[in-house]
PDB file of C-alpha atoms in Angstrom:
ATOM      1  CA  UNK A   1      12.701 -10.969 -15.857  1.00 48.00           C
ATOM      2  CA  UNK A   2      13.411 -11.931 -12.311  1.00 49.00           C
ATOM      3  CA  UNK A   3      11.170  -9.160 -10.942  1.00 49.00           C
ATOM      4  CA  UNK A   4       8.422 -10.594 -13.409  1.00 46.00           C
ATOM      5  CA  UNK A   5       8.628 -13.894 -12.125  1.00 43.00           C
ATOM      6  CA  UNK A   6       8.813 -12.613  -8.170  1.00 48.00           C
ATOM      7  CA  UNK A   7       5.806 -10.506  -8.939  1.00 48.00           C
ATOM      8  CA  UNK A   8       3.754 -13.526 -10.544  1.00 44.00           C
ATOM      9  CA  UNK A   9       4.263 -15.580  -7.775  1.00 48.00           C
ATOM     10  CA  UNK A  10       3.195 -12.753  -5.400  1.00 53.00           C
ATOM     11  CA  UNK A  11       0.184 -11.837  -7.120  1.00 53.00           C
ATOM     12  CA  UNK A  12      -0.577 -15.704  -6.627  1.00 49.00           C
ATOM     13  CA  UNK A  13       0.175 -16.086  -3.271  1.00 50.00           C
ATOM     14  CA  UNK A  14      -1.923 -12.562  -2.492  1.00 53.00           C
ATOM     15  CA  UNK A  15      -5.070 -14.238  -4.794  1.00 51.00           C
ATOM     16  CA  UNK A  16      -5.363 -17.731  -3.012  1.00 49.00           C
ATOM     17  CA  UNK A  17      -4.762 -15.306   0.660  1.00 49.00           C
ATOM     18  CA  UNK A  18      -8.000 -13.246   0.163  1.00 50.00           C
ATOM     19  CA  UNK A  19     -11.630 -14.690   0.402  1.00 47.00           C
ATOM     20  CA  UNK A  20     -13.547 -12.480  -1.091  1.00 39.00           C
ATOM     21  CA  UNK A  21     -17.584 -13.543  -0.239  1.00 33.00           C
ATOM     22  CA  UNK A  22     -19.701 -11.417   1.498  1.00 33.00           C
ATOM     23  CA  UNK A  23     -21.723  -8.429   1.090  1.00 28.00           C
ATOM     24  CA  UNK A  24     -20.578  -4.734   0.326  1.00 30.00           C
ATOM     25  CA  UNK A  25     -19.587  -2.253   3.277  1.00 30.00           C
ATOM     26  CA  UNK A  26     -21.197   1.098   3.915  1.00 29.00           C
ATOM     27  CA  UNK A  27     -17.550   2.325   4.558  1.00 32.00           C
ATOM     28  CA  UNK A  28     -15.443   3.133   7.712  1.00 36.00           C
ATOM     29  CA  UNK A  29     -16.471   4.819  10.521  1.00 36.00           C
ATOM     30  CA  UNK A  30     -15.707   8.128  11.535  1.00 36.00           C
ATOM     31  CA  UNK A  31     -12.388   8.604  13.256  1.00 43.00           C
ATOM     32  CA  UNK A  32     -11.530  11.533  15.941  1.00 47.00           C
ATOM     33  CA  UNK A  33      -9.012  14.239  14.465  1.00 54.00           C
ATOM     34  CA  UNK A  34      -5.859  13.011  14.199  1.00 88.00           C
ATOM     35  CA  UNK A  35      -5.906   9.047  14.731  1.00 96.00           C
ATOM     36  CA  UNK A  36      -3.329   7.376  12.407  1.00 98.00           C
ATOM     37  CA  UNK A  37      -4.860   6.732   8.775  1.00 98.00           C
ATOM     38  CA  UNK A  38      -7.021   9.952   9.025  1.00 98.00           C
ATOM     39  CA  UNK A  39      -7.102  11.749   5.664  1.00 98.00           C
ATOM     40  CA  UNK A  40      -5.163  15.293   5.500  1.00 97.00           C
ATOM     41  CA  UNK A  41      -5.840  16.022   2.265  1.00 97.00           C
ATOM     42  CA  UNK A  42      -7.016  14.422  -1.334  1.00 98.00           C
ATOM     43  CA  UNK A  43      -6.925  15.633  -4.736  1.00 98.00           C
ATOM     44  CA  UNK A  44      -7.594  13.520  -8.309  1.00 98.00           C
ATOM     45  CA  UNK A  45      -4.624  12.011  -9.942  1.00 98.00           C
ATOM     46  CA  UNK A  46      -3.901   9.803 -13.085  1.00 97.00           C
ATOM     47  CA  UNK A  47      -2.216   6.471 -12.876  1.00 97.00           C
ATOM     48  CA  UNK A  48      -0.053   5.608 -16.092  1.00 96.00           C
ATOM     49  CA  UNK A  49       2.112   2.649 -16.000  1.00 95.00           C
ATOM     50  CA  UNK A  50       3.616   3.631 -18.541  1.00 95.00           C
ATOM     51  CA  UNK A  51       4.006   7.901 -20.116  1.00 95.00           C
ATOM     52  CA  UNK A  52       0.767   8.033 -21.716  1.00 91.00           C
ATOM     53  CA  UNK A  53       0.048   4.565 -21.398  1.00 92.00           C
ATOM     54  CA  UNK A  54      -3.792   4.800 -20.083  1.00 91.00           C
ATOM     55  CA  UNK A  55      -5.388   2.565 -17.482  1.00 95.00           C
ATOM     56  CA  UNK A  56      -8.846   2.238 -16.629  1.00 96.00           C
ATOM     57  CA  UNK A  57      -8.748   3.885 -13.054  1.00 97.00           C
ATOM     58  CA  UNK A  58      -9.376   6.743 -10.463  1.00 97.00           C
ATOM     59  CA  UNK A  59      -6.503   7.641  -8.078  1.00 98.00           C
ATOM     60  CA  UNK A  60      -6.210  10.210  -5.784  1.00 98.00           C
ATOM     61  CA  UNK A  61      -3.229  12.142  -4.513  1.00 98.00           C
ATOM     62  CA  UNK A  62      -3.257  11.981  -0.494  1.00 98.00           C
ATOM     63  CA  UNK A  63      -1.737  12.877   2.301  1.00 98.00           C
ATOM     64  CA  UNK A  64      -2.063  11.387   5.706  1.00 98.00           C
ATOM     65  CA  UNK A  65      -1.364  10.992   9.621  1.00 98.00           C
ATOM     66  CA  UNK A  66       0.799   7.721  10.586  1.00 98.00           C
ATOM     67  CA  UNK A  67       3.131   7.927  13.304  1.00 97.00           C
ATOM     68  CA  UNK A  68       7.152   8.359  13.309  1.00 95.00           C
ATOM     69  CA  UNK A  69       9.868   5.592  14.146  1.00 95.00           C
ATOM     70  CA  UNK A  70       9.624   7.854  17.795  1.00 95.00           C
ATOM     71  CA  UNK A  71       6.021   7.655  17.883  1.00 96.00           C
ATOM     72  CA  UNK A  72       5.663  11.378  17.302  1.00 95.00           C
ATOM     73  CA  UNK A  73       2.287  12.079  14.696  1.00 96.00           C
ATOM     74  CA  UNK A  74       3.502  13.003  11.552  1.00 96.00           C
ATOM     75  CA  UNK A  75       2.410  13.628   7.846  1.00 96.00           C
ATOM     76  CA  UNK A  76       2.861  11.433   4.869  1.00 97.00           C
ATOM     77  CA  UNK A  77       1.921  11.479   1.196  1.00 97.00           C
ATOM     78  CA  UNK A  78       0.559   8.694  -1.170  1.00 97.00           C
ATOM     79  CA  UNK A  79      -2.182   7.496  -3.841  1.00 98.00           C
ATOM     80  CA  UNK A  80      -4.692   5.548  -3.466  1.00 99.00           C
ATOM     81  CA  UNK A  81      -5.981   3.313  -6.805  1.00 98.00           C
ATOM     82  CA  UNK A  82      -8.995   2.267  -7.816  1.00 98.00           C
ATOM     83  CA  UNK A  83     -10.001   0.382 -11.222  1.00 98.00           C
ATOM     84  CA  UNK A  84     -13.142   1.494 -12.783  1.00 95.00           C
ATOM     85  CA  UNK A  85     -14.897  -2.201 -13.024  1.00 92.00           C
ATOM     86  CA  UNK A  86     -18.383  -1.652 -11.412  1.00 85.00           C
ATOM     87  CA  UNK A  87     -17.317  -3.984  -8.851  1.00 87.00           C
ATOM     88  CA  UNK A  88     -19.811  -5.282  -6.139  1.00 81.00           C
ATOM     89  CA  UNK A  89     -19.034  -6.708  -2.414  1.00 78.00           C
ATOM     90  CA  UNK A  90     -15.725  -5.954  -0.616  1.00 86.00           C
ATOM     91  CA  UNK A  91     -13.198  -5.059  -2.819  1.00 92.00           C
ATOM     92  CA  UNK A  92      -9.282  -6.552  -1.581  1.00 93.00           C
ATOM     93  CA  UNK A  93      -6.929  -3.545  -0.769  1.00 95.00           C
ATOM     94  CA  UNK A  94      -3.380  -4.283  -1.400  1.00 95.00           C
ATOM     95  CA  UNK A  95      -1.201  -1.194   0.772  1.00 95.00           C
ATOM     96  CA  UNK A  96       2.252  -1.187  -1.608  1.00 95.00           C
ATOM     97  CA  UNK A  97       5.803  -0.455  -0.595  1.00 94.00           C
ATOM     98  CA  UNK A  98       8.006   0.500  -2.925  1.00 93.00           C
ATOM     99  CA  UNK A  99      11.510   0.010  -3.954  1.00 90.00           C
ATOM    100  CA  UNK A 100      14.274   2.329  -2.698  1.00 83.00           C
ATOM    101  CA  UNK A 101      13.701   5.507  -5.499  1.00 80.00           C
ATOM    102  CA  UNK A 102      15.844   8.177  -4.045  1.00 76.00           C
ATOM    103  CA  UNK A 103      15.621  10.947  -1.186  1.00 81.00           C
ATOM    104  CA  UNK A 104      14.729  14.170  -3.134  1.00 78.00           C
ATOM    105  CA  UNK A 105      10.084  15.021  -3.032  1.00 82.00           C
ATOM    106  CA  UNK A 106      10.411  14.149  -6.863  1.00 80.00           C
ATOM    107  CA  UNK A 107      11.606  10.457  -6.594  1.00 84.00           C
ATOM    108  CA  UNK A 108       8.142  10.077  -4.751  1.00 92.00           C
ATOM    109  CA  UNK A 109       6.002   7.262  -6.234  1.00 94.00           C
ATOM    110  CA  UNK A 110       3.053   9.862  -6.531  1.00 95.00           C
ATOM    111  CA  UNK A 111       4.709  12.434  -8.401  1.00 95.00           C
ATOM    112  CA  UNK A 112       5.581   9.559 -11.078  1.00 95.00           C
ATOM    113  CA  UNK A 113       2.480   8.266 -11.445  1.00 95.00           C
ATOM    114  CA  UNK A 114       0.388  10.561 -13.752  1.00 96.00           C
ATOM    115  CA  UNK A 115       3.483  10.764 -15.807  1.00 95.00           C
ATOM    116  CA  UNK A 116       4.065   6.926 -16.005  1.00 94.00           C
ATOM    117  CA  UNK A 117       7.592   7.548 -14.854  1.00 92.00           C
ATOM    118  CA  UNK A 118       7.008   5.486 -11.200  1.00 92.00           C
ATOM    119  CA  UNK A 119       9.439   2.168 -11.695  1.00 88.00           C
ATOM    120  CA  UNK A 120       7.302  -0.433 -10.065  1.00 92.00           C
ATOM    121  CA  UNK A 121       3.676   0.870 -11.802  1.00 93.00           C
ATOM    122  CA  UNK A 122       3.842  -2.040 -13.811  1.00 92.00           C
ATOM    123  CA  UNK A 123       3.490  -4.315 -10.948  1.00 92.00           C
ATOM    124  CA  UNK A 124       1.140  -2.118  -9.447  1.00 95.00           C
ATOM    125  CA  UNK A 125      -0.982  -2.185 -12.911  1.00 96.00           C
ATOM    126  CA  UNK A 126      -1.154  -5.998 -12.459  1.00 94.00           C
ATOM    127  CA  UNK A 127      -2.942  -5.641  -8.979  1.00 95.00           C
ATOM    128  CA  UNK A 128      -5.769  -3.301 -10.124  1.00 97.00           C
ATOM    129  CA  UNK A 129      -6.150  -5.333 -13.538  1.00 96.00           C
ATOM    130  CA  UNK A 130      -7.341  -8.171 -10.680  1.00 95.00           C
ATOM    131  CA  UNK A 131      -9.844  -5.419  -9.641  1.00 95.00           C
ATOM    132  CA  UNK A 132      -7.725  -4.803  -6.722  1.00 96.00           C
ATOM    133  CA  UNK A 133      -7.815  -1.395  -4.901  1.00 97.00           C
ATOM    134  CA  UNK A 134      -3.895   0.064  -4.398  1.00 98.00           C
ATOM    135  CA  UNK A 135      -2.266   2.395  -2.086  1.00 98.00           C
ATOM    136  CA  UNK A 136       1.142   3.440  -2.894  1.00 98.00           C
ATOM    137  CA  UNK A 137       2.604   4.871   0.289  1.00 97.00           C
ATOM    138  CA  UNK A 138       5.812   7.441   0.005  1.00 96.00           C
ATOM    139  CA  UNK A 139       7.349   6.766   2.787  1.00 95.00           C
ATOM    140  CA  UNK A 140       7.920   9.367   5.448  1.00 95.00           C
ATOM    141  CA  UNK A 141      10.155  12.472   4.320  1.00 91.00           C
ATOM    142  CA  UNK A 142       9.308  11.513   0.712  1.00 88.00           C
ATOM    143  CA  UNK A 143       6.754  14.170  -0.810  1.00 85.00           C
ATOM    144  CA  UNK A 144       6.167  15.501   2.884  1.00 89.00           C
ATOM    145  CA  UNK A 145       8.563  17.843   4.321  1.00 84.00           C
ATOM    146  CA  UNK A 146      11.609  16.388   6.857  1.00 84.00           C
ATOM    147  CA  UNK A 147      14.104  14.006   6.137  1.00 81.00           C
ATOM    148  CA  UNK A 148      13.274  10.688   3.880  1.00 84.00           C
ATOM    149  CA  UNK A 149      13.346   7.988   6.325  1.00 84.00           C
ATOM    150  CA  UNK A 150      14.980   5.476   4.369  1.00 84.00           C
ATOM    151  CA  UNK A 151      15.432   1.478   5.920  1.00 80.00           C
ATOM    152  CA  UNK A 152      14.025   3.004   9.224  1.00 90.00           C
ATOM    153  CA  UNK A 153      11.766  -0.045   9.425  1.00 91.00           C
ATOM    154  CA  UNK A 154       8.886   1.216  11.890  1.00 95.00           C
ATOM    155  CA  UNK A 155       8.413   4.461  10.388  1.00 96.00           C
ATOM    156  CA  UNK A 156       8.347   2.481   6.881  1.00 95.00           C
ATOM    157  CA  UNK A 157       5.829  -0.203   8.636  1.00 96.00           C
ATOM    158  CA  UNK A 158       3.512   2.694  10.220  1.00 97.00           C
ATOM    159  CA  UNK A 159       3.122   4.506   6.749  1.00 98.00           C
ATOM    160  CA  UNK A 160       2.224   1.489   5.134  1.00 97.00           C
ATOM    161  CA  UNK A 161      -0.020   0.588   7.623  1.00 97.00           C
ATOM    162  CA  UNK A 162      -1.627   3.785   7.646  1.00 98.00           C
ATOM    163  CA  UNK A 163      -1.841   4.163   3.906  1.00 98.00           C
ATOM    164  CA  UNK A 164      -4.436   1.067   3.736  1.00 97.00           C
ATOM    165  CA  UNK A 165      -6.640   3.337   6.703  1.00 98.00           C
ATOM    166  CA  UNK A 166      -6.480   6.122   4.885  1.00 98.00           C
ATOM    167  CA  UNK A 167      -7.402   4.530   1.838  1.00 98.00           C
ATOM    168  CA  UNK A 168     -10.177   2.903   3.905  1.00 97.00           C
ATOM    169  CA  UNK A 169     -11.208   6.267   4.823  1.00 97.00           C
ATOM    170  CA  UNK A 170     -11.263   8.120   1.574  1.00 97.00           C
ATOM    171  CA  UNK A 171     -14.728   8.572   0.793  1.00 96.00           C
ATOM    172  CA  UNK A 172     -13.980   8.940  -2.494  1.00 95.00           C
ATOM    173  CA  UNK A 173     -12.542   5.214  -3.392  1.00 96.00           C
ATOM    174  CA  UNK A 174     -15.497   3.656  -2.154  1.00 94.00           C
ATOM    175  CA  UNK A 175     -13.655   1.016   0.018  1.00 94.00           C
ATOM    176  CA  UNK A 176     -15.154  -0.449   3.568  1.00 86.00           C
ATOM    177  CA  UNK A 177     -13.792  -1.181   6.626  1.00 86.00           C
ATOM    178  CA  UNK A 178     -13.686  -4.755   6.306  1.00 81.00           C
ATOM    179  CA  UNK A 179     -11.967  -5.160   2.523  1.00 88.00           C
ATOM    180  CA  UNK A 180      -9.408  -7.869   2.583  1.00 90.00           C
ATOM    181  CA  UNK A 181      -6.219  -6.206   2.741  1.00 93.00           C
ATOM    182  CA  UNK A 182      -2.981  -7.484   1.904  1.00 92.00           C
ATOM    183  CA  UNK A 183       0.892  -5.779   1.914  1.00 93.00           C
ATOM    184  CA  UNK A 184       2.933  -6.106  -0.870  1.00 92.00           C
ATOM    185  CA  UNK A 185       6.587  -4.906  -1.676  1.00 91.00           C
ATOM    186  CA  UNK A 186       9.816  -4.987  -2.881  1.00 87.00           C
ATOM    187  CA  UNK A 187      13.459  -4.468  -2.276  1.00 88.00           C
ATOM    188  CA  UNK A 188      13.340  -1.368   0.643  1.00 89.00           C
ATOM    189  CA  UNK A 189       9.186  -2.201  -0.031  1.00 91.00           C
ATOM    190  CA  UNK A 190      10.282  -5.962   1.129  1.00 90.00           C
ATOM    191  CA  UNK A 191      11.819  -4.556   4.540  1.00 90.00           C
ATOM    192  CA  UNK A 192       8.879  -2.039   4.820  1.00 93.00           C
ATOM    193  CA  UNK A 193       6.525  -4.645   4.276  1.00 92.00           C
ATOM    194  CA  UNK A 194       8.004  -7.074   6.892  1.00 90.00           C
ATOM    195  CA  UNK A 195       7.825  -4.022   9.394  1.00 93.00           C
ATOM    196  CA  UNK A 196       3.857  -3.921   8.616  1.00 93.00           C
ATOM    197  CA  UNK A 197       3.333  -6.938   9.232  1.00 91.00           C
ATOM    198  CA  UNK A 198       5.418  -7.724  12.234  1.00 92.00           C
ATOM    199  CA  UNK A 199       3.089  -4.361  13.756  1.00 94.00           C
ATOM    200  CA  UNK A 200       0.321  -4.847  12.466  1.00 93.00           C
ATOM    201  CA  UNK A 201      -1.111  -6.767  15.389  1.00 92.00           C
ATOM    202  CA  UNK A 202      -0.360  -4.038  17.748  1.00 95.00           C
ATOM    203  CA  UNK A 203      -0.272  -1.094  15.518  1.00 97.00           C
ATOM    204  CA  UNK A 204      -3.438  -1.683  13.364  1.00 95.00           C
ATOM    205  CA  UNK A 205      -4.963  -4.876  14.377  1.00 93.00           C
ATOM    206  CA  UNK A 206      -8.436  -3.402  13.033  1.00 92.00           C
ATOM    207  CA  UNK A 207      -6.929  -4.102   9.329  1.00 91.00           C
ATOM    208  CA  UNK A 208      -9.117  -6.923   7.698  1.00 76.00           C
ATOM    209  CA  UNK A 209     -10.527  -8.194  10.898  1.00 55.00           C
ATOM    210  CA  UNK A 210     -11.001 -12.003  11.627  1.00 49.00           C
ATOM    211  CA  UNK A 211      -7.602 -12.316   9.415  1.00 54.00           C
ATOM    212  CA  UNK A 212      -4.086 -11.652   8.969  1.00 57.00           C
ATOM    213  CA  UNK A 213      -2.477  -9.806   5.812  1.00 54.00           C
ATOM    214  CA  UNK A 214      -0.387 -11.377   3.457  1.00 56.00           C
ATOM    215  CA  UNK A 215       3.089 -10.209   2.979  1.00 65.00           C
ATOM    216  CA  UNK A 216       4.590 -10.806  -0.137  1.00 62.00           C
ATOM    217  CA  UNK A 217       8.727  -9.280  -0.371  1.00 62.00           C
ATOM    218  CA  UNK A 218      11.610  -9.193  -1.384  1.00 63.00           C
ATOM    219  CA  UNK A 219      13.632  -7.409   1.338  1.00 62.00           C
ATOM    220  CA  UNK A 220      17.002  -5.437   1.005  1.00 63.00           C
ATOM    221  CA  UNK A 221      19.516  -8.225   0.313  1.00 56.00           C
ATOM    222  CA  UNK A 222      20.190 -11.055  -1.480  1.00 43.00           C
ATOM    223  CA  UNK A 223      17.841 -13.417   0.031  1.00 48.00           C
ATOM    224  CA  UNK A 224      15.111 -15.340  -1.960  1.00 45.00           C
ATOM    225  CA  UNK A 225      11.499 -14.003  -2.029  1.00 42.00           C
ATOM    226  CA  UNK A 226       9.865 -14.896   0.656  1.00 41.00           C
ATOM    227  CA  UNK A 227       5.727 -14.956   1.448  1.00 41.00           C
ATOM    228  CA  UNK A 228       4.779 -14.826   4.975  1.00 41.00           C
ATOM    229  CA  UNK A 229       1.781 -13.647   6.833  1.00 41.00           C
ATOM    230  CA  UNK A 230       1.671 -11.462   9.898  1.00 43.00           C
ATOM    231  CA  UNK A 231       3.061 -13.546  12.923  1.00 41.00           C
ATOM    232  CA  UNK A 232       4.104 -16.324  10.734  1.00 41.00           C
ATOM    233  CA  UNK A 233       7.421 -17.293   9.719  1.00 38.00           C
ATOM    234  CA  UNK A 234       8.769 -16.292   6.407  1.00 38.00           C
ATOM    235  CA  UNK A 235       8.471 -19.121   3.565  1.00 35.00           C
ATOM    236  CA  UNK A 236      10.854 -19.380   0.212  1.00 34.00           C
ATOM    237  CA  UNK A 237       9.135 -18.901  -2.665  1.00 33.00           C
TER     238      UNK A 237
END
């Protein structure tokens, strides 16, 4: 119930963040080989919130560069979400961080997702029910090979980060360079979140240009959800 409530008041604060005028984007640019947020690889998924609970959207299985809590390139895996609504104009991109799920490839959020077996899909449902676009990074080490890099807070904060390029960048979802994008998580998805946003500025200051993503989280501890955007102080909610 608590959850419910945390995620109601995110979804609000994420709503009254994004302005959502203007007129449709041709799509992103293309990128040299190998920048953070560039596309490895993509293949169709299903999203069920629920096993065999259907939803009304395309989602694709990804994996993509971001960068390591060293700065070394690395690989990480994700899916991107997209509800079938004939939208027109920018549609707003919400990059999600998970909860903590485990350390083993098959805790990954993508490998619960077409089986409706993912804890948090029910939150994620309510984002693309607003028409919102959704990608779901797994974290470094989680679905990729190498160790999961649990509460390492920049490697968490690059791969969500890159997630939103590389949804950007997937030809497939239909997204431009200039859709709102906000960052939303929960629990190690708070922590990750906080990362983003504390890098975005230097780390991917192209995101949603001419404004700053919301952050809506509820970080590892027992602290109240807080909303903040990038470079602002956190606020109780």
């Amino acid at each position: 119930m608590h959850l419910r409530t945390t995620a109601l008041t995110a979804l609000a604060a994420l709503a009254a963040a994004f302005g959502l005028a203007g007129p449709a984007s041709a799509g992103p640019p293309a990128r040299d080989a190998g920048a953070p947020g560039d596309v490895v690889s993509s293949a169709p998924t299903s999203f069920h919130p629920l096993p065999g609970q259907p939803t009304n959207t395309r989602a694709w299985h990804i994996t993509y560069r971001s960068t390591s809590a060293k700065g070394t390139p690395n690989v990480v895996s994700g899916t991107v979400i997209v509800p079938r609504d004939g939208r027109k104009g920018p549609r707003p991109l919400i990059t999600y961080a998970v909860g903590t799920v485990g350390l083993g490839d098959a805790c990954a959020p993508s490998a619960g997702f077409p089986y409706g077996t993912t804890l948090e899909a029910n939150l994620i449902q309510q984002l693309t029910l607003r028409g919102w676009a959704v990608a779901v990074t797994d974290y470094e080490g989680l679905g990729t090979p190498g160790e999961h890099t649990y509460a390492v807070g920049r490697a968490e904060g690059h791969a969500v980060l890159d997630a939103a390029r590389a949804a950007q960048r997937l030809p497939e979802a239909g997204l431009g360079k200039d859709s709102p994008v906000g960052i939303m998580g929960y629990s190690q998805g708070g922590q990750a979140s906080s990362w983003a946003a504390e890098l975005h500025d230097t780390y991917a200051p192209e995101l949603d240009p001419g404004a700053r993503p919301p952050v809506v989280c509820r970080p590892i501890s027992s602290r109240p959800p807080t909303t903040t955007t990038a470079g602002s102080a956190p606020v109780s909610s």
